JSON list of C-alpha atoms in Angstrom, two decimals:
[
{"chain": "A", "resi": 44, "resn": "UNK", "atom": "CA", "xyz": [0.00, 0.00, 0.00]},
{"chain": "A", "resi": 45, "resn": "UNK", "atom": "CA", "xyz": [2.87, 2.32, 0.67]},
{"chain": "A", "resi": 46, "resn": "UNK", "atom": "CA", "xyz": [4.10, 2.26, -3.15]},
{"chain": "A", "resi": 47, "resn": "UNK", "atom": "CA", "xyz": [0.48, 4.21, -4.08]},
{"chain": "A", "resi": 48, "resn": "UNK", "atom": "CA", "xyz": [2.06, 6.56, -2.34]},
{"chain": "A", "resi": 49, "resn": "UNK", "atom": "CA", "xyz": [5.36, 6.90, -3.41]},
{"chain": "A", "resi": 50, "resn": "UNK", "atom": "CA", "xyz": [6.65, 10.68, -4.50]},
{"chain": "A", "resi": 51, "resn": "UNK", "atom": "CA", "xyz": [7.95, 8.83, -7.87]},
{"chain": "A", "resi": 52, "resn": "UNK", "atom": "CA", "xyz": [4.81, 7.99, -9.76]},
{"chain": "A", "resi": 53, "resn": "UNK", "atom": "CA", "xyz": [7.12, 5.16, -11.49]},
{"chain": "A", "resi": 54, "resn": "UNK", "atom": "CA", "xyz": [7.51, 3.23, -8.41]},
{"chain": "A", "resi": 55, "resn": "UNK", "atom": "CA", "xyz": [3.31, 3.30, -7.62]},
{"chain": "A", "resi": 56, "resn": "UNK", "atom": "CA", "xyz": [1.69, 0.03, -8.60]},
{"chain": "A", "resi": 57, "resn": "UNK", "atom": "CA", "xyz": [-0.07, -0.05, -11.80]},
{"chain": "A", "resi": 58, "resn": "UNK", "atom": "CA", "xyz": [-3.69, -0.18, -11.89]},
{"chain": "A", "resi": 59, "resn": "UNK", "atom": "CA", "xyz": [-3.12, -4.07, -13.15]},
{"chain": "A", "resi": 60, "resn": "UNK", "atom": "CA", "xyz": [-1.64, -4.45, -10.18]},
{"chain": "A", "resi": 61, "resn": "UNK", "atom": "CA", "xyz": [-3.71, -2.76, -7.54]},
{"chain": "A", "resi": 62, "resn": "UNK", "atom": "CA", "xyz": [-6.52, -4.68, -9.25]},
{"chain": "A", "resi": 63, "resn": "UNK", "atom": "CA", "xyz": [-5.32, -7.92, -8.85]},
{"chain": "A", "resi": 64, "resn": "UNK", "atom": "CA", "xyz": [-4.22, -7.18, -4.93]},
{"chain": "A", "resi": 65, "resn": "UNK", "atom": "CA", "xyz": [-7.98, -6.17, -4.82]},
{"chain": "A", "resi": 66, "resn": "UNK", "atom": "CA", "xyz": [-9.11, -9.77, -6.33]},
{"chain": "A", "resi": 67, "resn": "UNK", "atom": "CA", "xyz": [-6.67, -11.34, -3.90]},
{"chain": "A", "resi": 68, "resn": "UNK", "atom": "CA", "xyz": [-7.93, -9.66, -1.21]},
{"chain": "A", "resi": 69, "resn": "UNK", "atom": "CA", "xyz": [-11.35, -10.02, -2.15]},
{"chain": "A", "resi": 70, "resn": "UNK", "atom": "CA", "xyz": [-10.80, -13.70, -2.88]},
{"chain": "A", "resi": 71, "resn": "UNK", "atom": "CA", "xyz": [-8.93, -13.83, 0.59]},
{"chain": "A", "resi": 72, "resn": "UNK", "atom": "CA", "xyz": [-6.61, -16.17, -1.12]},
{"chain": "A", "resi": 73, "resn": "UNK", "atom": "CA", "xyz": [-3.79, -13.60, 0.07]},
{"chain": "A", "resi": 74, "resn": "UNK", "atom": "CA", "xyz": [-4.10, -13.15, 3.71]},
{"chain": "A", "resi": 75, "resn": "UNK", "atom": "CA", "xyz": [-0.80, -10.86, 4.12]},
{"chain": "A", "resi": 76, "resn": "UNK", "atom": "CA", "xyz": [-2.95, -7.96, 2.07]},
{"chain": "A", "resi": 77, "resn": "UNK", "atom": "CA", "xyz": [-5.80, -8.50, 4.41]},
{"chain": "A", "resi": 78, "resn": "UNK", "atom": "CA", "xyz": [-3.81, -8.05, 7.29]},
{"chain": "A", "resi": 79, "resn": "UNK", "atom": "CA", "xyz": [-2.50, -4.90, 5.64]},
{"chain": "A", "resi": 80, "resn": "UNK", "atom": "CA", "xyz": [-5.77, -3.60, 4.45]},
{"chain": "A", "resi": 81, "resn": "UNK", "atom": "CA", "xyz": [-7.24, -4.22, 8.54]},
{"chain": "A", "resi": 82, "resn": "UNK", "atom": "CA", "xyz": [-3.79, -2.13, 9.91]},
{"chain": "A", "resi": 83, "resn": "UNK", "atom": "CA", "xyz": [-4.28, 0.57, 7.23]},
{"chain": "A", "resi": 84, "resn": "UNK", "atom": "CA", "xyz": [-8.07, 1.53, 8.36]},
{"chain": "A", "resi": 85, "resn": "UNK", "atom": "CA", "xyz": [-7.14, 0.79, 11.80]},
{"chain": "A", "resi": 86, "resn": "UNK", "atom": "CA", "xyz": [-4.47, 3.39, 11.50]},
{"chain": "A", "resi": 87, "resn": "UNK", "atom": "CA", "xyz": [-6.38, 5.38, 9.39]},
{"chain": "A", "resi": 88, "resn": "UNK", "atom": "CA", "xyz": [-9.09, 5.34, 12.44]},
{"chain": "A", "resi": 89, "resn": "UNK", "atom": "CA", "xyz": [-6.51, 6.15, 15.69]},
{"chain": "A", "resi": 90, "resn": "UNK", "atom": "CA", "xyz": [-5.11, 8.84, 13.56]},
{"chain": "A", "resi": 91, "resn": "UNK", "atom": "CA", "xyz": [-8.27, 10.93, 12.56]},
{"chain": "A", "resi": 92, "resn": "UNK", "atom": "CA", "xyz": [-7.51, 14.61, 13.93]},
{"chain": "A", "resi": 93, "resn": "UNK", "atom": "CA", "xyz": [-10.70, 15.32, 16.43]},
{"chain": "A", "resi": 94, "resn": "UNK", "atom": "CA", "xyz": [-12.17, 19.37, 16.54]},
{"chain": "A", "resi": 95, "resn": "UNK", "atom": "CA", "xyz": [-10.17, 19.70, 19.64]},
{"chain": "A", "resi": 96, "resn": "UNK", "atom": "CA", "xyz": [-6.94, 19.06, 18.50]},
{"chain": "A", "resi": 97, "resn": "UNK", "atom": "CA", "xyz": [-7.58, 21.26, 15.61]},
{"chain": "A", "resi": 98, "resn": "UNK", "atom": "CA", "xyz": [-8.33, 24.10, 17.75]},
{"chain": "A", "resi": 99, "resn": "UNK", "atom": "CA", "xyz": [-5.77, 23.63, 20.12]},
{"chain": "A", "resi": 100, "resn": "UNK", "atom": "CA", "xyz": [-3.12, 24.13, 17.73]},
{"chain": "A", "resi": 101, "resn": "UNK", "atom": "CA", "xyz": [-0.79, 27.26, 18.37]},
{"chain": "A", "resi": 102, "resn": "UNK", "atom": "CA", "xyz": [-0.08, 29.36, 15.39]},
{"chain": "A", "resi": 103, "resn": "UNK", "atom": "CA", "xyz": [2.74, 31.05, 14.51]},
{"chain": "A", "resi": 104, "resn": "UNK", "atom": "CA", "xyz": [3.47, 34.82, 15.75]},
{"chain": "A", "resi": 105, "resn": "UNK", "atom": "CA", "xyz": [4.01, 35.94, 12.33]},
{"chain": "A", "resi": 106, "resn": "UNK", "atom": "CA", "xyz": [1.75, 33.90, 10.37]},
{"chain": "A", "resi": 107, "resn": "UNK", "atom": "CA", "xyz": [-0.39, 36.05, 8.47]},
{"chain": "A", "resi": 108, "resn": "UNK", "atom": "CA", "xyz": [-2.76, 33.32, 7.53]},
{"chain": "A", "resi": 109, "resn": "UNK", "atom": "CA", "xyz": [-4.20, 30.45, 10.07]},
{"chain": "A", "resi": 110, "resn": "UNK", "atom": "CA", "xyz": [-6.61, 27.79, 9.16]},
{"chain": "A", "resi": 111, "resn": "UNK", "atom": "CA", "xyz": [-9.80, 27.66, 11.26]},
{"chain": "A", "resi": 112, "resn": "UNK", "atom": "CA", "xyz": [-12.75, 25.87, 11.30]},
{"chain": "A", "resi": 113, "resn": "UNK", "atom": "CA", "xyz": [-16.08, 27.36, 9.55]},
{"chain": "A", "resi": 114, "resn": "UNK", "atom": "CA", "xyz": [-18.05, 26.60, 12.37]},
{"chain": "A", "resi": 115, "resn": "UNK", "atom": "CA", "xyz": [-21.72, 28.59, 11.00]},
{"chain": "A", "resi": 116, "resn": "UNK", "atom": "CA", "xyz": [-21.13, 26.41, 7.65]},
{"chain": "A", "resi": 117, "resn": "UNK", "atom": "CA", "xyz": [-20.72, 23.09, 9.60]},
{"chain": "A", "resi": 118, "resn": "UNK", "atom": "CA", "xyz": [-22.36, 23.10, 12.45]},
{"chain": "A", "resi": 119, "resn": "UNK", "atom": "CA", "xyz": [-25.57, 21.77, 10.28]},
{"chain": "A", "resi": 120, "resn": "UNK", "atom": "CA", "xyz": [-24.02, 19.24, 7.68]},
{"chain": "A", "resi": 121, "resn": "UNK", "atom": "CA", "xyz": [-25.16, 16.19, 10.42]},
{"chain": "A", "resi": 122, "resn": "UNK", "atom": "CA", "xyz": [-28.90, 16.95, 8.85]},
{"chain": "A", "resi": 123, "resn": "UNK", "atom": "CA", "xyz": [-27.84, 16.16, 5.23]},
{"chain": "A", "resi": 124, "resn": "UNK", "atom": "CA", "xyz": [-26.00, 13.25, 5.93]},
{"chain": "A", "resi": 125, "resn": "UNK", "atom": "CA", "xyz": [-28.97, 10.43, 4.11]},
{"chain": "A", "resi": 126, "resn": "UNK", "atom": "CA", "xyz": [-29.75, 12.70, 1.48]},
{"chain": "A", "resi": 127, "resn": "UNK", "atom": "CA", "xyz": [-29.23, 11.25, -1.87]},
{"chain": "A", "resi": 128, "resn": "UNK", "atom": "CA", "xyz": [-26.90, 13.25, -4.04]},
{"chain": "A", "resi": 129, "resn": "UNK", "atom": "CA", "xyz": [-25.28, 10.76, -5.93]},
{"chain": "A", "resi": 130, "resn": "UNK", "atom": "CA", "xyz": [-22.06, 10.91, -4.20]},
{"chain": "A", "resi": 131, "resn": "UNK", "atom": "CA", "xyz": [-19.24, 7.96, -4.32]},
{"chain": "A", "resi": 132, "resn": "UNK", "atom": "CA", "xyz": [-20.41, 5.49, -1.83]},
{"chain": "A", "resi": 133, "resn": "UNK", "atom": "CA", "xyz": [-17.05, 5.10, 0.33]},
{"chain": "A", "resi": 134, "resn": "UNK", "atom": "CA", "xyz": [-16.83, 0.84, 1.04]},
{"chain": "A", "resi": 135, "resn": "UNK", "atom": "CA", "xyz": [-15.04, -0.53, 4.01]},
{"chain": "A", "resi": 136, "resn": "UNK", "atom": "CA", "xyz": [-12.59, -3.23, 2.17]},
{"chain": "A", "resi": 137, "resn": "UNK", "atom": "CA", "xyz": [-12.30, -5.20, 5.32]},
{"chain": "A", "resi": 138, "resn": "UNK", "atom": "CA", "xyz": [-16.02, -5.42, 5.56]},
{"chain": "A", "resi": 139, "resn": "UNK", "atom": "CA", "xyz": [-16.37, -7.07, 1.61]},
{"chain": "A", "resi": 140, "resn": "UNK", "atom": "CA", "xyz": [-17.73, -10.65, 1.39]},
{"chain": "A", "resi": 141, "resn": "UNK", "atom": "CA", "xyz": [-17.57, -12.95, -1.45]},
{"chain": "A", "resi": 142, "resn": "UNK", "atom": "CA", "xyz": [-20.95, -12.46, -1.58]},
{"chain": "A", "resi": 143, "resn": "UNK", "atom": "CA", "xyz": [-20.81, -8.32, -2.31]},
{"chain": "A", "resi": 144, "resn": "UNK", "atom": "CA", "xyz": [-19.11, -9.53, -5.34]},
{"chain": "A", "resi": 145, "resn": "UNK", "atom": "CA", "xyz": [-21.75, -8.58, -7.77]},
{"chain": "A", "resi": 146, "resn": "UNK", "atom": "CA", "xyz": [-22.62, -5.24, -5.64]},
{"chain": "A", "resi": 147, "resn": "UNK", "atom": "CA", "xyz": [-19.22, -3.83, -6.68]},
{"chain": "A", "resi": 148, "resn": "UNK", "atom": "CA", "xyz": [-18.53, -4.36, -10.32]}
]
């Protein structure tokens, strides 16, 4: 998973490849990639930044720009979260069955 992110697009994976990790994974012929795939989104999980630790940030004395959070244009997103507006459908990959096969092609 690291090479996707490699600064030298010539050492990334090809999408052949990525594919076929996919079908192992899927398959769960390959169990190394599954164990990779569950410490990935378990990273990915412990390492979300919270609204606290965004605030409590210190800024630079001599910034002249700081990032904050748009609180009045937020605040109500919660209330449009089930409205359908054909948006990519995020899937958990350690959550796929053999029998979601058809769902995702």
């Amino acid at each position: 998973m690291k090479r996707c992110w490699d600064s030298n697009p010539n050492n990334r994976p090809s999408a052949i490849e990525v594919g076929e990790f996919i079908r192992l994974f899927r398959s769960r012929k390959n169990e190394e990639i599954e164990k990779q795939f569950i410490e990935a989104e378990e990273y990915r999980k412990t390492n979300l930044l919270s609204v606290e630790n965004i605030q409590s940030t210190t800024h630079h004395p001599q910034a002249y720009y700081t990032s904050r959070l748009l609180n009045s244009y937020t605040k109500d997103l919660s209330k449009y979260d089930n409205i359908n507006n054909n948006s990519v459908e995020i899937v958990d990959f350690t959550m796929i069955s053999a029998d979601d096969e058809d769902k995702y092609k």
